[in-house]
Coordinates of C-alpha atoms in Angstrom, one line a residue:
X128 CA 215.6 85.4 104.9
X129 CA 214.2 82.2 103.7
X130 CA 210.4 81.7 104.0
X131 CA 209.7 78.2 104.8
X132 CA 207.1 76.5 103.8
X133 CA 203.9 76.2 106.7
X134 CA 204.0 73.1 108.9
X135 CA 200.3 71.6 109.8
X136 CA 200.6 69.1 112.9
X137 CA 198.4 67.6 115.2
X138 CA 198.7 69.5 118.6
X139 CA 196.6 69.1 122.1
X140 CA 196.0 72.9 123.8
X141 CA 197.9 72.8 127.0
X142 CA 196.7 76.4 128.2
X143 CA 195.5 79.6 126.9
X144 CA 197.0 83.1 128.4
X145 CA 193.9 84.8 129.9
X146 CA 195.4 88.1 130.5
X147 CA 195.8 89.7 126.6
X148 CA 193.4 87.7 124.4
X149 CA 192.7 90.7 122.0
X150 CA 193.7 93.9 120.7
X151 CA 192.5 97.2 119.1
X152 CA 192.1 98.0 115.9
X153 CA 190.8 101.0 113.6
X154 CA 187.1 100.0 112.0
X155 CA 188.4 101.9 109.1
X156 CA 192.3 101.0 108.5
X157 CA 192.8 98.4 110.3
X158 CA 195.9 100.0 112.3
X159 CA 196.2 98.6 115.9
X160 CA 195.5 101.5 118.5
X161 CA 196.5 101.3 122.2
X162 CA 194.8 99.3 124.6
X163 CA 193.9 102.2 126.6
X164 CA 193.2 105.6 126.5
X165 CA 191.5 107.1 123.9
X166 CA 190.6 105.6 120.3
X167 CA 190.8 108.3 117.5
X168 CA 193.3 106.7 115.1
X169 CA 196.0 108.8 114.3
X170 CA 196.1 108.0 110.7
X171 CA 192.4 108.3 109.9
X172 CA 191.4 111.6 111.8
X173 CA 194.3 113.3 109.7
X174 CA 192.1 112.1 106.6
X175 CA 188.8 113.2 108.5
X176 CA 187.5 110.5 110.1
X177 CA 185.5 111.4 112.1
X178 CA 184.9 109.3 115.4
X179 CA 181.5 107.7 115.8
X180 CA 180.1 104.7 117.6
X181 CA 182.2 102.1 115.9
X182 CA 185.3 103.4 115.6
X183 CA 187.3 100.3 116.8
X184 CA 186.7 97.1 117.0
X185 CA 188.3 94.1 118.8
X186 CA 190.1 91.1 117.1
X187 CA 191.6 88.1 118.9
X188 CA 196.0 88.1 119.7
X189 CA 195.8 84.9 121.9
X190 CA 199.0 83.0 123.1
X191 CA 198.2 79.1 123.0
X192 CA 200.9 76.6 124.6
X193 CA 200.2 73.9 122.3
X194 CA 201.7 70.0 122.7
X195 CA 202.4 67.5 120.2
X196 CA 203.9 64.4 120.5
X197 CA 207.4 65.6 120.5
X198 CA 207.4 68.6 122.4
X199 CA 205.7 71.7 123.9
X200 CA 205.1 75.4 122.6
X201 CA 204.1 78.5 122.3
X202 CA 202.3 79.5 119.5
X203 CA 200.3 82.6 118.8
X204 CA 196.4 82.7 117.1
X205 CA 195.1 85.6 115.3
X206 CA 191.3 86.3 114.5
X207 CA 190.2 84.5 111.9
X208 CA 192.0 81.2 113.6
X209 CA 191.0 81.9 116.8
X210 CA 187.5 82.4 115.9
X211 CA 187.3 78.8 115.5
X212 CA 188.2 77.9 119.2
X213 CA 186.1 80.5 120.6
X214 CA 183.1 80.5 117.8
X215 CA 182.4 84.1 118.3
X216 CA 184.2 87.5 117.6
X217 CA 187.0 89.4 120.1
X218 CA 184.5 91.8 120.2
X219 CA 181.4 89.6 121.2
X220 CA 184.0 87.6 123.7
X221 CA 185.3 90.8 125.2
X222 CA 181.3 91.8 126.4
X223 CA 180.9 88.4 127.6
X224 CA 184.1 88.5 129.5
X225 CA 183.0 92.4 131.1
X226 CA 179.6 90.3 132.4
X227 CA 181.5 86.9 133.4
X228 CA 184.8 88.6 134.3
X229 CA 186.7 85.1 134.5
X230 CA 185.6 83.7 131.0
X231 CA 188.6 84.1 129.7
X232 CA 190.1 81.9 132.2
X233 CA 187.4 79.6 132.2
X234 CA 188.1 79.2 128.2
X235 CA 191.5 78.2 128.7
X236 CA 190.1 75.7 131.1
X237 CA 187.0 74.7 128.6
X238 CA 190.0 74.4 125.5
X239 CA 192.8 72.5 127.8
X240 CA 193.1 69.2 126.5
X241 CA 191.2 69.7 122.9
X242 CA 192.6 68.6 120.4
X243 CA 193.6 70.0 116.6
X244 CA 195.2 69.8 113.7
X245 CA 196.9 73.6 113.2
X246 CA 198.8 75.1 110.0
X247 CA 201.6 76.9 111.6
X248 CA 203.5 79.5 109.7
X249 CA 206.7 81.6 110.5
X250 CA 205.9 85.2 111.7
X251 CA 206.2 87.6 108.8
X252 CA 207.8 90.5 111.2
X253 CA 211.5 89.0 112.4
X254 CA 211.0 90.3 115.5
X255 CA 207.6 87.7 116.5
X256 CA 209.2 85.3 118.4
X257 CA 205.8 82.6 118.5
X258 CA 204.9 81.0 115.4
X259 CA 201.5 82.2 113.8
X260 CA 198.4 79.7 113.7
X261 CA 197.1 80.0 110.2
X262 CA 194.3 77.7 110.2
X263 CA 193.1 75.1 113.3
X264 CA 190.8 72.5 112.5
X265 CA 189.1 70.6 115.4
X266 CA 189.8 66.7 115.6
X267 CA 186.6 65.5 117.9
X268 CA 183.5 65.9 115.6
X269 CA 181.2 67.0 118.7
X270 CA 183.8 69.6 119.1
X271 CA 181.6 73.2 120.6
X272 CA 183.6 76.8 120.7
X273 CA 184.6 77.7 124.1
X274 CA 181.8 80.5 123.8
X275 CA 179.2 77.8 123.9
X276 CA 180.3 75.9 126.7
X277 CA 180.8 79.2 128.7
X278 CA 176.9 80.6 128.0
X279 CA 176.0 77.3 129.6
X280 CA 178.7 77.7 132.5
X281 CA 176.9 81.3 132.9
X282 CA 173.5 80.7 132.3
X283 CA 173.3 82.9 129.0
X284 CA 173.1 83.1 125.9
X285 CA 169.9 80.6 125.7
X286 CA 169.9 78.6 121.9
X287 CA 169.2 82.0 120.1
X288 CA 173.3 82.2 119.5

C-alpha cells in the first residue's frame, strides 16, 4: 500500500468525544492493557515484572471532529499531540476528571471553536479508519490548554501548575 505523504491544514475543532479520551498502557512496554479489570501485563509478568505502584500509566486516544474550509471530519489525536490541547498528561487529566467528573465534557466545550494548524497522517494499521494528528499547532497566540481553563472553571489548581 502506498504511504502518502502527511497533509498539514488549518482546521477549527468542532467537538471532542468525551466518553474515551484515553487508554491504558504498560509503564514498562508500552503494550495497551484493558480498560478495566486488572493491570498485570501479560507480556511483562512472564519476564517478572513484578507489579508495583506504577504499573500503568494513562496516555490520551481522543476523537476530534475537526472542520476546514472544505469539509468536516473525524480525526483521531494521540498523546504527544494531544498534550498540546489539553497542556497536561492523560494521566494528570484522568484525576482531574475523577474530582470534576464533567471535565472532559467541559474541554470539548473549552476547545470548540479553537483553531489549528494540524499535520495529519494516514493510520499505519489498515484497519484505523480516522486519520492520525501528528502534530497541532495553535493559531491564536493567547491560546491556554483546556486544563487551564478548566482549574479556573473548578476553582483548582491555583498558578502553582
Amino acid at each position: 500500500m502506498d504511504r502518502e505523504e502527511p497533509l498539514t491544514v488549518i482546521c477549527t475543532v468542532v467537538a471532542i468525544d468525551p466518553t474515551s479520551f484515553c487508554y491504558r498502557v504498560c509503564s514498562v512496554c508500552d503494550k495497551t492493557l484493558p480498560d478495566k479489570g486488572p493491570s498485570l501485563c501479560q507480556f511483562c509478568n512472564m519476564k517478572g515484572f513484578i507489579a508495583g505502584s506504577s504499573d500503568f500509566e494513562r496516555l490520551y486516544r481522543v476523537l476530534l471532529s475537526v472542520a476546514t474550509e472544505n469539509k468536516v471530519f473525524v480525526v483521531i489525536c494521540f498523546d504527544r499531540a494531544a498534550r498540546v490541547l489539553f497542556g497536561c498528561s492523560a494521566d494528570e487529566f484522568f484525576e482531574f476528571s475523577k474530582l470534576n467528573p464533567l471535565s472532559a465534557v467541559a474541554a470539548g466545550k473549552v476547545l470548540e471553536g479553537e483553531m489549528f494548524q494540524m499535520t495529519l497522517s494516514k493510520p499505519k494499521n489498515g484497519n484505523a479508519q480516522y486519520l492520525r494528528v501528528v502534530s497541532v499547532f495553535p493559531l491564536r497566540s493567547d491560546f491556554s490548554p483546556a486544563i487551564n481553563t478548566l482549574k479556573k472553571l473548578y476553582g483548582v489548581g491555583g498558578s502553582s501548575s
